[in-house]
mmCIF file of N, CA and C in Angstrom:
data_model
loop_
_atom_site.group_PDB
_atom_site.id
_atom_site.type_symbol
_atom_site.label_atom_id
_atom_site.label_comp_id
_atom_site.label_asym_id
_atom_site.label_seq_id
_atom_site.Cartn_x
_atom_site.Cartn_y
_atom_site.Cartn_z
ATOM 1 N N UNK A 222 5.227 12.225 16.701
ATOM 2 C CA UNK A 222 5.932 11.183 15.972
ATOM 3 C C UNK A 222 5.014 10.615 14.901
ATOM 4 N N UNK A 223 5.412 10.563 13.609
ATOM 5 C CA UNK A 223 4.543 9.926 12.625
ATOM 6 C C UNK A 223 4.661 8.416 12.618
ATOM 7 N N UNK A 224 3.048 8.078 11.945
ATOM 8 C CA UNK A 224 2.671 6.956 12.316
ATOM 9 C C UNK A 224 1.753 6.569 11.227
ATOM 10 N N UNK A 225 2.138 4.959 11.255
ATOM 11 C CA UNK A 225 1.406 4.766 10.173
ATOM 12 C C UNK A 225 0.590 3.201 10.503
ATOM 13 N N UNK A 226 -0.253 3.123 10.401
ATOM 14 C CA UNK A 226 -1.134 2.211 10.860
ATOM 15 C C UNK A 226 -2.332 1.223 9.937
ATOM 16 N N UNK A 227 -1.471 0.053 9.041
ATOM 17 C CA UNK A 227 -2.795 -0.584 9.083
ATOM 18 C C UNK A 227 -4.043 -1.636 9.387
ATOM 19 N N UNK A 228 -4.784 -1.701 8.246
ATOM 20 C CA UNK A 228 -5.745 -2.924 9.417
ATOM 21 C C UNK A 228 -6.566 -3.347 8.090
ATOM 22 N N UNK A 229 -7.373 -4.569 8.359
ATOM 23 C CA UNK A 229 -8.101 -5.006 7.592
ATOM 24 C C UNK A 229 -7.765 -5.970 7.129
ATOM 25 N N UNK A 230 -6.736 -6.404 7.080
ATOM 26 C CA UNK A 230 -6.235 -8.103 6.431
ATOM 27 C C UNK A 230 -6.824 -9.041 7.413
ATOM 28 N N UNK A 231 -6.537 -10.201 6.778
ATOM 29 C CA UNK A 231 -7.070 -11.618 7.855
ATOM 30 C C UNK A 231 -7.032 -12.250 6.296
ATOM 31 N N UNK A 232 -8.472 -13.618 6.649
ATOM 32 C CA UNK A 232 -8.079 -14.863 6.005
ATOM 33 C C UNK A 232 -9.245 -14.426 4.953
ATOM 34 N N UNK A 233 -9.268 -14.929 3.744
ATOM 35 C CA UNK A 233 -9.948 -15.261 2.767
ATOM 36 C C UNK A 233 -10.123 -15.853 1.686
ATOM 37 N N UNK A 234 -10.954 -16.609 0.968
ATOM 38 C CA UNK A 234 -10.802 -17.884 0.347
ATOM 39 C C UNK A 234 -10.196 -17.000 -1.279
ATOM 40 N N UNK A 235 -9.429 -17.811 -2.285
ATOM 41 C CA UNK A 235 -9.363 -17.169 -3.092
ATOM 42 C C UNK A 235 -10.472 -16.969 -3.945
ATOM 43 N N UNK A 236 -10.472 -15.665 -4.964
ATOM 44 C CA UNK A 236 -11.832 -14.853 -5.119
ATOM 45 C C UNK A 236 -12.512 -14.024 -4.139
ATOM 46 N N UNK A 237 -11.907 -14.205 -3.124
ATOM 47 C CA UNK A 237 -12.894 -13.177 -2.604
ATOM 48 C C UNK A 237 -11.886 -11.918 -2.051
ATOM 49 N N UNK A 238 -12.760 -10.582 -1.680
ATOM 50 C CA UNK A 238 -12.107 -9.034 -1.524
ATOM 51 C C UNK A 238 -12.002 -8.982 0.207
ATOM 52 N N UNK A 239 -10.722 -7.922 -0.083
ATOM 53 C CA UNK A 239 -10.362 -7.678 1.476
ATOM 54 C C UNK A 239 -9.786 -6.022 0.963
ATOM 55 N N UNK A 240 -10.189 -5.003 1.761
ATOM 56 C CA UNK A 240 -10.355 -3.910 1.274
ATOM 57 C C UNK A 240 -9.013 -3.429 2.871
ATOM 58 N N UNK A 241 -7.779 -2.988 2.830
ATOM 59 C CA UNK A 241 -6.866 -2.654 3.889
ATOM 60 C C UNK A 241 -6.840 -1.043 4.034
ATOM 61 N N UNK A 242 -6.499 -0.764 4.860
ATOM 62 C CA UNK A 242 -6.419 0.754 4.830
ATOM 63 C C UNK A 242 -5.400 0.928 5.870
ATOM 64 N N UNK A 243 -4.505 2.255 5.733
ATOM 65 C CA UNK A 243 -3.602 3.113 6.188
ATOM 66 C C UNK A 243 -3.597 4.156 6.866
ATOM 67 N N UNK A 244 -4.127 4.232 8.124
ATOM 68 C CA UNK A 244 -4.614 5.389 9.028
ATOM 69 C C UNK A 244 -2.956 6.086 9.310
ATOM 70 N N UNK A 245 -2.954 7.504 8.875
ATOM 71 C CA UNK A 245 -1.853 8.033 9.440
ATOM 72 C C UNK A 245 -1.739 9.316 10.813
ATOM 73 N N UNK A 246 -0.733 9.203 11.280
ATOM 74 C CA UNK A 246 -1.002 10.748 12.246
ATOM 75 C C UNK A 246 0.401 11.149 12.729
ATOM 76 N N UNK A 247 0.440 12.307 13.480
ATOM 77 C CA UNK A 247 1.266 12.851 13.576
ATOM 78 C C UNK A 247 1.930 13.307 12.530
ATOM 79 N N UNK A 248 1.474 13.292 11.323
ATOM 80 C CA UNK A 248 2.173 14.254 10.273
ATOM 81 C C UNK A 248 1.239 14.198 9.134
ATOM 82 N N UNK A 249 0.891 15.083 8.529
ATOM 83 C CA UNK A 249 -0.002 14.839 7.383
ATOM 84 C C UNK A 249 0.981 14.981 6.202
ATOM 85 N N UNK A 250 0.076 13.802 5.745
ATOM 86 C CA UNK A 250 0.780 12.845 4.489
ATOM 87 C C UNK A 250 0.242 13.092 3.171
ATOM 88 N N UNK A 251 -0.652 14.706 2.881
ATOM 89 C CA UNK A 251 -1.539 15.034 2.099
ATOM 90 C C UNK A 251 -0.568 15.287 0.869
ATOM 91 N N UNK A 252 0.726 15.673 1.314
ATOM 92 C CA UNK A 252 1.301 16.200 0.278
ATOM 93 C C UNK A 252 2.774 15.073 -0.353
ATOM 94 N N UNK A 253 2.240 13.960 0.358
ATOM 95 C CA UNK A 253 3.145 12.935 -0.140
ATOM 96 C C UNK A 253 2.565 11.512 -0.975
ATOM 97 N N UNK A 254 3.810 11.125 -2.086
ATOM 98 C CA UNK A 254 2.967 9.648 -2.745
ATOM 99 C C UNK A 254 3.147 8.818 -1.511
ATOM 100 N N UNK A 255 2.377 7.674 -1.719
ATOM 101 C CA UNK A 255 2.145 6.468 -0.307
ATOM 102 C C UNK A 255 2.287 5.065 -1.615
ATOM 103 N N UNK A 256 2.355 4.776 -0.857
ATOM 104 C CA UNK A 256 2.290 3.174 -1.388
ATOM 105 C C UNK A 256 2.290 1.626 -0.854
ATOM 106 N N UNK A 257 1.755 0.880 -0.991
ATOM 107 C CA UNK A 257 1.801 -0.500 -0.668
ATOM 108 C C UNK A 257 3.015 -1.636 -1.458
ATOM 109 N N UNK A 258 3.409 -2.016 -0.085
ATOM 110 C CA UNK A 258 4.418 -3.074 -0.247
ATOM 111 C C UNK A 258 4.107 -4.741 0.296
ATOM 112 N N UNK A 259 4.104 -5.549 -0.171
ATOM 113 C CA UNK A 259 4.254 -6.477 0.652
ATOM 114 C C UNK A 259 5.183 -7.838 0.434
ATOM 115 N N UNK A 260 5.246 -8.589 1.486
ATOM 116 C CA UNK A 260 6.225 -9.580 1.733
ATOM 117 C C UNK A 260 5.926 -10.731 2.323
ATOM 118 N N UNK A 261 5.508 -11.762 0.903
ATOM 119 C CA UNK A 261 4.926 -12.846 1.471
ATOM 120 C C UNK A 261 6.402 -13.822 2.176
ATOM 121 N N UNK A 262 5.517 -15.302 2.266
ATOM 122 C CA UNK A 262 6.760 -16.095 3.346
ATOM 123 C C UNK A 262 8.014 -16.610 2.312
ATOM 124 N N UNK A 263 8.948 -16.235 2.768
ATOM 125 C CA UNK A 263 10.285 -16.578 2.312
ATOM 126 C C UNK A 263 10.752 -15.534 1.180
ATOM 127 N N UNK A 264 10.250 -14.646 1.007
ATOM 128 C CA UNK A 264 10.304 -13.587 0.085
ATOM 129 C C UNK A 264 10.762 -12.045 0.582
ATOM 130 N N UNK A 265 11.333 -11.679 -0.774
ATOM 131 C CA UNK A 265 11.781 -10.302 -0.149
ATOM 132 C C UNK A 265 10.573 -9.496 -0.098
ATOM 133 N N UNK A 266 10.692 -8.148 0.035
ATOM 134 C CA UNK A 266 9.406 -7.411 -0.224
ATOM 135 C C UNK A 266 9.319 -6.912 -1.569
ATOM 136 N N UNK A 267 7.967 -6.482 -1.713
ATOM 137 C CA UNK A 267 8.038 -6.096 -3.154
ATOM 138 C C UNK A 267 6.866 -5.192 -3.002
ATOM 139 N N UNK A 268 7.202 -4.589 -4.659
ATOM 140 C CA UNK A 268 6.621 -3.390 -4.844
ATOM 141 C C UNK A 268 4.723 -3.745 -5.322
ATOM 142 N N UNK A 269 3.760 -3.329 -4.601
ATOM 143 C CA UNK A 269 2.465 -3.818 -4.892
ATOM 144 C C UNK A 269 1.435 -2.595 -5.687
ATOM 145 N N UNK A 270 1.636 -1.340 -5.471
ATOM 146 C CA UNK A 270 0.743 -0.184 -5.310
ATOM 147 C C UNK A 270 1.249 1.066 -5.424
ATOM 148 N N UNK A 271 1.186 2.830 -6.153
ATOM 149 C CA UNK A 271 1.716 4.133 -5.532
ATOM 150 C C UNK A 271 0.441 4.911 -5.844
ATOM 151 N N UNK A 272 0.704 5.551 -5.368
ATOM 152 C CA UNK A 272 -0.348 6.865 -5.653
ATOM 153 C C UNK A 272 0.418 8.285 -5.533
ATOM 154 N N UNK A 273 -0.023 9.058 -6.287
ATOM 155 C CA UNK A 273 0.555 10.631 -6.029
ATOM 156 C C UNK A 273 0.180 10.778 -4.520
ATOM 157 N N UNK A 274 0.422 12.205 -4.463
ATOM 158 C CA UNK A 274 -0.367 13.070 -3.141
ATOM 159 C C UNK A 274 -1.582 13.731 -3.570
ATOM 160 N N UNK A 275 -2.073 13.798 -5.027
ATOM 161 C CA UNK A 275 -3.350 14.182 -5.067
ATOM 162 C C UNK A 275 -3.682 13.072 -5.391
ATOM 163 N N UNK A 276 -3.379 11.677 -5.460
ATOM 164 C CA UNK A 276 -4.512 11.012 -5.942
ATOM 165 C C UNK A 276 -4.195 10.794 -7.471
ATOM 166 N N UNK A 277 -3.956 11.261 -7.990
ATOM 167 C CA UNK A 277 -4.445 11.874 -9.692
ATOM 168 C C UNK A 277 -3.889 10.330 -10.879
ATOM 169 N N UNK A 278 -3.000 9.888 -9.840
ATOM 170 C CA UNK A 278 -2.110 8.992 -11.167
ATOM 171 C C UNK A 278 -1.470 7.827 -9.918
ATOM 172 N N UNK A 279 -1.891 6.669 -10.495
ATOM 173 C CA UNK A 279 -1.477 5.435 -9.775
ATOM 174 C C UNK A 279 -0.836 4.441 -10.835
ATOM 175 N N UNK A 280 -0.550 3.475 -10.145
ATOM 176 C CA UNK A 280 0.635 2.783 -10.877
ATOM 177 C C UNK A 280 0.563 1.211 -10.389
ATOM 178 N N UNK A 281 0.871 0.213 -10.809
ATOM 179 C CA UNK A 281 0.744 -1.098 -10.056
ATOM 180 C C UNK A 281 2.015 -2.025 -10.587
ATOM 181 N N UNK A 282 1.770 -2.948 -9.727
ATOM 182 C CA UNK A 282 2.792 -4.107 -10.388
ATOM 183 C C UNK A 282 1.916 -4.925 -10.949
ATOM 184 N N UNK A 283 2.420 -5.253 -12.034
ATOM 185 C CA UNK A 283 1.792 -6.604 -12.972
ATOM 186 C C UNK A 283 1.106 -7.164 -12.451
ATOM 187 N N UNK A 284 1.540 -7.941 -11.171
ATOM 188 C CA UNK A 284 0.719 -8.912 -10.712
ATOM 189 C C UNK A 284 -0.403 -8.924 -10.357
ATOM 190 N N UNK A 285 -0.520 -7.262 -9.891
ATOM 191 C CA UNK A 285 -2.070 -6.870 -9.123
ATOM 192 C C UNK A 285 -2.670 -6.149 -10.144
ATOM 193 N N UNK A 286 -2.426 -5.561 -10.876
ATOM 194 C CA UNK A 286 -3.399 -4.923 -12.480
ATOM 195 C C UNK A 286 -4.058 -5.556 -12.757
ATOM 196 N N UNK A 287 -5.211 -4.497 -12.550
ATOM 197 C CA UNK A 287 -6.606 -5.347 -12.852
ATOM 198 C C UNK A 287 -7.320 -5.267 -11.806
ATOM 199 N N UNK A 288 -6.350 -5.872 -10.215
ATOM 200 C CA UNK A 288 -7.218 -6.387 -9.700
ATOM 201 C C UNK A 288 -7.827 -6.149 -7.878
ATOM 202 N N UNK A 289 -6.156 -5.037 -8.138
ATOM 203 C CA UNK A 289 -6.192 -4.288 -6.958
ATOM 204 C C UNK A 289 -6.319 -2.789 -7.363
ATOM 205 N N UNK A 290 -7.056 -1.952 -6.162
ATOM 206 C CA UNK A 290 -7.114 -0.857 -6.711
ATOM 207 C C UNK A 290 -6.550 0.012 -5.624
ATOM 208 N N UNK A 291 -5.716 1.114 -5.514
ATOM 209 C CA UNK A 291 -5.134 1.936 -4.358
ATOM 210 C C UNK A 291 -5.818 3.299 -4.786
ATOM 211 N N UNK A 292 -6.495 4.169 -3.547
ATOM 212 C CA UNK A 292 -6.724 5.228 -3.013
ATOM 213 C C UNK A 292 -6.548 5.718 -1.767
ATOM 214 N N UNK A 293 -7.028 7.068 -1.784
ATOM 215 C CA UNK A 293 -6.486 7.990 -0.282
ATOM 216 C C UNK A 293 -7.502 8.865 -0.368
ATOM 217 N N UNK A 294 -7.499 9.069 0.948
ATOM 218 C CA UNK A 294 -8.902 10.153 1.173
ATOM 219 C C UNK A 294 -7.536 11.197 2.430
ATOM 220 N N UNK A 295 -7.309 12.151 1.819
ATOM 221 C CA UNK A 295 -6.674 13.186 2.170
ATOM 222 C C UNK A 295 -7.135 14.110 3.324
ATOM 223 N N UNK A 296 -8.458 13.997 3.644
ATOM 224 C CA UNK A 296 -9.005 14.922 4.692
ATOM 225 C C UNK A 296 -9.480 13.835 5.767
ATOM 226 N N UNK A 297 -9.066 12.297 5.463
ATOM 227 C CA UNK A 297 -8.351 11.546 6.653
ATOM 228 C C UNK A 297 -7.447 10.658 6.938
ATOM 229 N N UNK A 298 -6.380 11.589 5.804
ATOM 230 C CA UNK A 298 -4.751 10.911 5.908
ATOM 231 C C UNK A 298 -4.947 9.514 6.204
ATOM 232 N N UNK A 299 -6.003 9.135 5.159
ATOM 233 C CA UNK A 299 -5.801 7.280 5.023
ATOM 234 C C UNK A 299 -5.547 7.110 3.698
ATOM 235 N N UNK A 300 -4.889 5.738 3.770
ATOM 236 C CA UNK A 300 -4.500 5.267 2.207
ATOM 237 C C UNK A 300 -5.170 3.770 2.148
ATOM 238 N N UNK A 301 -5.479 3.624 1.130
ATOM 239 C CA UNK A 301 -6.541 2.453 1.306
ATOM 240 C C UNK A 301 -6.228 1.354 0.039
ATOM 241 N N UNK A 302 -6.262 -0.035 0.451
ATOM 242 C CA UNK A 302 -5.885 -0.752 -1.239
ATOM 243 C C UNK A 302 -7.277 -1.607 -1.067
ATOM 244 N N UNK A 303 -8.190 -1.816 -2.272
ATOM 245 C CA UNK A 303 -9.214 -2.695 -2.289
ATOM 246 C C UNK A 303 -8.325 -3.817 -3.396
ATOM 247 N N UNK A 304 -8.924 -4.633 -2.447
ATOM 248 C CA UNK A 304 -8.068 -6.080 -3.555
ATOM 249 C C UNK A 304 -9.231 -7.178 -3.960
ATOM 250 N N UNK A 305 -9.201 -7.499 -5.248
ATOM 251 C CA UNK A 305 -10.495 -8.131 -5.439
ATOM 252 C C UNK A 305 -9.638 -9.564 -6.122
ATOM 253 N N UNK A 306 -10.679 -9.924 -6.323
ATOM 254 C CA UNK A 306 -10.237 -11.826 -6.922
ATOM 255 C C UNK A 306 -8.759 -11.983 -6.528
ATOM 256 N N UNK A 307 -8.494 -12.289 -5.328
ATOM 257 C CA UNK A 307 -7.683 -12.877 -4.301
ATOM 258 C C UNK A 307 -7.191 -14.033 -4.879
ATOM 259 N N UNK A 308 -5.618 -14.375 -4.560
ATOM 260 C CA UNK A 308 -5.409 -15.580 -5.153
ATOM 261 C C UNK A 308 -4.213 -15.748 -3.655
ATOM 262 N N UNK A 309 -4.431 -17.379 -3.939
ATOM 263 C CA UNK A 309 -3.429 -17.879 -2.910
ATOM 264 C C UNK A 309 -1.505 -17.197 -2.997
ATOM 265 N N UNK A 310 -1.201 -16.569 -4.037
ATOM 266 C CA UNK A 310 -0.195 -16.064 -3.912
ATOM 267 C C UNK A 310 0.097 -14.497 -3.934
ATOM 268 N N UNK A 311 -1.501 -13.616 -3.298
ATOM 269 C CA UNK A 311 -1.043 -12.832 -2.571
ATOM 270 C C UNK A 311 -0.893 -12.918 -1.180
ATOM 271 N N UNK A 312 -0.979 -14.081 -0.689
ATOM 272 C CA UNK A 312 -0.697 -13.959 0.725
ATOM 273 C C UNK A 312 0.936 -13.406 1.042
ATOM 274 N N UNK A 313 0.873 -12.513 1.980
ATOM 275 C CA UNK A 313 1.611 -11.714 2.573
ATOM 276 C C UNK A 313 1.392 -10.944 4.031
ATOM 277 N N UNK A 314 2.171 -10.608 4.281
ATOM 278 C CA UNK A 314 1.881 -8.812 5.369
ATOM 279 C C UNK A 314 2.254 -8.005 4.192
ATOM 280 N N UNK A 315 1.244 -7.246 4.449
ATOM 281 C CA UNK A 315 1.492 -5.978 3.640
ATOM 282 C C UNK A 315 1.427 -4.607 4.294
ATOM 283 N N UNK A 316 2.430 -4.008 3.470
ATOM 284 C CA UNK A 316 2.854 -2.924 4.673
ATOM 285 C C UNK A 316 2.326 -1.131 3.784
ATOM 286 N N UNK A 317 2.424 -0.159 4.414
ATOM 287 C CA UNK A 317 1.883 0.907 3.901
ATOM 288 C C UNK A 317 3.202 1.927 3.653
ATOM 289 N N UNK A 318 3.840 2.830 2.617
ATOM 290 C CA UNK A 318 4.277 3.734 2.926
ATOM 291 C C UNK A 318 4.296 4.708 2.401
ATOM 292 N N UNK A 319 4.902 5.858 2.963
ATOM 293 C CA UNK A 319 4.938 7.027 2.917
ATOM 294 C C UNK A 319 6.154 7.598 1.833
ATOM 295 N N UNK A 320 5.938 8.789 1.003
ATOM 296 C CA UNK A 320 7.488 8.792 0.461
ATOM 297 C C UNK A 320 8.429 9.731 1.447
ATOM 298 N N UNK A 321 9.571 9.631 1.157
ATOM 299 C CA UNK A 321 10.693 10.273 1.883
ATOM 300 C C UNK A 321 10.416 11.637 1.584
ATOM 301 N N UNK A 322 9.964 12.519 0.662
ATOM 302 C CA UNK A 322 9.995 13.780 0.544
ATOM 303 C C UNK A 322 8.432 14.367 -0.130
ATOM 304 N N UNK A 323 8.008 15.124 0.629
ATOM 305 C CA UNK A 323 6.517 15.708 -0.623
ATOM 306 C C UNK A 323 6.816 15.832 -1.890
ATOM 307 N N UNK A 324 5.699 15.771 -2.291
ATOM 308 C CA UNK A 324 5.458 16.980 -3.743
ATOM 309 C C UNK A 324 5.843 15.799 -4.949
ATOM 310 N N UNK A 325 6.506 14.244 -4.951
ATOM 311 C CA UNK A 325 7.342 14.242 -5.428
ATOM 312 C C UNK A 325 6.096 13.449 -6.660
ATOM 313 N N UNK A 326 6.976 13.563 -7.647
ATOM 314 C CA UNK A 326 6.634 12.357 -9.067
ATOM 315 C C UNK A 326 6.231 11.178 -8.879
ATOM 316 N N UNK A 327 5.212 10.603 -9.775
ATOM 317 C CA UNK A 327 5.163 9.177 -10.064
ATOM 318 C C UNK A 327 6.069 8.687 -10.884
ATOM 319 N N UNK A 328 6.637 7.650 -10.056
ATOM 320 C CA UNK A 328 6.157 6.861 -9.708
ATOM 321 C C UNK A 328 7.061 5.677 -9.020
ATOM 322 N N UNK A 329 7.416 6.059 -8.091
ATOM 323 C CA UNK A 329 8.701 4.923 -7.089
ATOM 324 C C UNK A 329 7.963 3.396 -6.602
ATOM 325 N N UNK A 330 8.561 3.058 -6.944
ATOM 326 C CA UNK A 330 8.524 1.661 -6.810
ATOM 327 C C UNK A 330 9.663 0.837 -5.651
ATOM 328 N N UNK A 331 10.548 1.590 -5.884
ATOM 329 C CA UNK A 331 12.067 1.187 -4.673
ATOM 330 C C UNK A 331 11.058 1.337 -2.971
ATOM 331 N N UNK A 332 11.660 0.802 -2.116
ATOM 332 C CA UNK A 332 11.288 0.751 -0.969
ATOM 333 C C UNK A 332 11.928 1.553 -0.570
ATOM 334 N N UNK A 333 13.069 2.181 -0.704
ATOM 335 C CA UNK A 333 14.063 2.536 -0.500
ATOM 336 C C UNK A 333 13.643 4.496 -0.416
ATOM 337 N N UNK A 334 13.166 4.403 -1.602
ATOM 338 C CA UNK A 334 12.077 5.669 -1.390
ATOM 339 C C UNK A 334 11.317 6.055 -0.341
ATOM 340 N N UNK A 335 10.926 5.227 0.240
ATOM 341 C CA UNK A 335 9.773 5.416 0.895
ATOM 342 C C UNK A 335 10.277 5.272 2.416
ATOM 343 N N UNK A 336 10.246 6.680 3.215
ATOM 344 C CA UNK A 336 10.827 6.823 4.994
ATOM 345 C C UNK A 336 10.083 6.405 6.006
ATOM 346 N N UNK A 337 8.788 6.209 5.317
ATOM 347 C CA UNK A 337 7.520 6.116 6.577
ATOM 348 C C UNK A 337 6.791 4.842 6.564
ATOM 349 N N UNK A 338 6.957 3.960 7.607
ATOM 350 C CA UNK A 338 6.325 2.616 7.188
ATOM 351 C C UNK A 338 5.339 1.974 8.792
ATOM 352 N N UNK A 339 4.176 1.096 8.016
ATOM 353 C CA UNK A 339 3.231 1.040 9.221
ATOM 354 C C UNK A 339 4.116 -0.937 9.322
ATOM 355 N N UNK A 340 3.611 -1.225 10.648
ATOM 356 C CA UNK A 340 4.072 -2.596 11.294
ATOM 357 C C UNK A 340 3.697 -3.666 10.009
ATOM 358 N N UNK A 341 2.388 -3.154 9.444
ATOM 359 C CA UNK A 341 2.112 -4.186 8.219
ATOM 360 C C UNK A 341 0.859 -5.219 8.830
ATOM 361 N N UNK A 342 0.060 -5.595 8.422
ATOM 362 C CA UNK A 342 -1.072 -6.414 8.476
ATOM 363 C C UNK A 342 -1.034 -7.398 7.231
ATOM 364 N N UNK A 343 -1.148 -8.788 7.794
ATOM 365 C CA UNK A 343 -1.461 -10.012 7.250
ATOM 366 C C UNK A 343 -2.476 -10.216 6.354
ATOM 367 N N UNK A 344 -2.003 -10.993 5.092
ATOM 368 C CA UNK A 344 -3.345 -11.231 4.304
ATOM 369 C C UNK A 344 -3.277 -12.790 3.613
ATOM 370 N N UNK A 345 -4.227 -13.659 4.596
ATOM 371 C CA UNK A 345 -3.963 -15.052 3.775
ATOM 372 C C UNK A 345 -5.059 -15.651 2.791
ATOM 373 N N UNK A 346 -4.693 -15.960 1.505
ATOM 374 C CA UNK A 346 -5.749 -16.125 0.653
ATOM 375 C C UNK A 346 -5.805 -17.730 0.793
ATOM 376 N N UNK A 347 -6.559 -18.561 0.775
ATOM 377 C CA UNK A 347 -6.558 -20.030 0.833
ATOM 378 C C UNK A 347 -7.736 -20.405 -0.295
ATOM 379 N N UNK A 348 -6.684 -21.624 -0.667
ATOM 380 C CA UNK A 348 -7.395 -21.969 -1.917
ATOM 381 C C UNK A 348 -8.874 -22.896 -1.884
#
């Protein structure tokens, strides 16, 4: 059964980095885009992060350009977002996913795309 797993959030003052990552298994995810979503309080979810399946071409939302950066290390089906100068309104859970089909194009942004999703890990920035 595929699985998607991440970790690394908790509390941090704004300005400072919290680096999350996406351990996957039961299916390798080498040949699929992944991406980060998250959903702070009272909010829908939204689109944060994509990456191909090689890596090659990433994409962001406005809000985090600049300042978040998404990679994957393929030979251990993790997907990883480093987030730097933290601000009190990325607090969220942020969640990891997978796309619905390999091979595919950049650059989905819909959630709706995406079949494979981890429980999501917390990230509170305090001012």
């Amino acid at each position: 059964q595929e699985q998607l797993v991440e970790s690394g959030g908790g509390l941090v003052q704004a300005g400072g980095s919290l680096r999350l990552s996406c351990a996957a298994s039961g299916r390798t995810f080498s040949s699929y885009a992944m991406g980060w979503f998250r959903q702070g309080p009272g909010k829908e979810r939204e689109f944060v992060a994509t990456i191909t399946w090689s890596g090659s071409i990433t994409y962001y939302a406005n809000s985090v350009q600049g300042r978040f950066t998404i990679s994957r290390d393929n030979t251990k089906n993790t997907l990883y977002l480093q987030m730097n100068n933290l601000k009190p309104e990325d607090t969220a859970v942020y969640y990891c996913a997978a796309a619905r089909r390999p091979n595919g194009n950049c650059c989905d942004t819909k959630s709706s795309s995406y079949a494979y999703w981890g429980q999501g890990t917390q990230v509170t920035v305090s001012s």
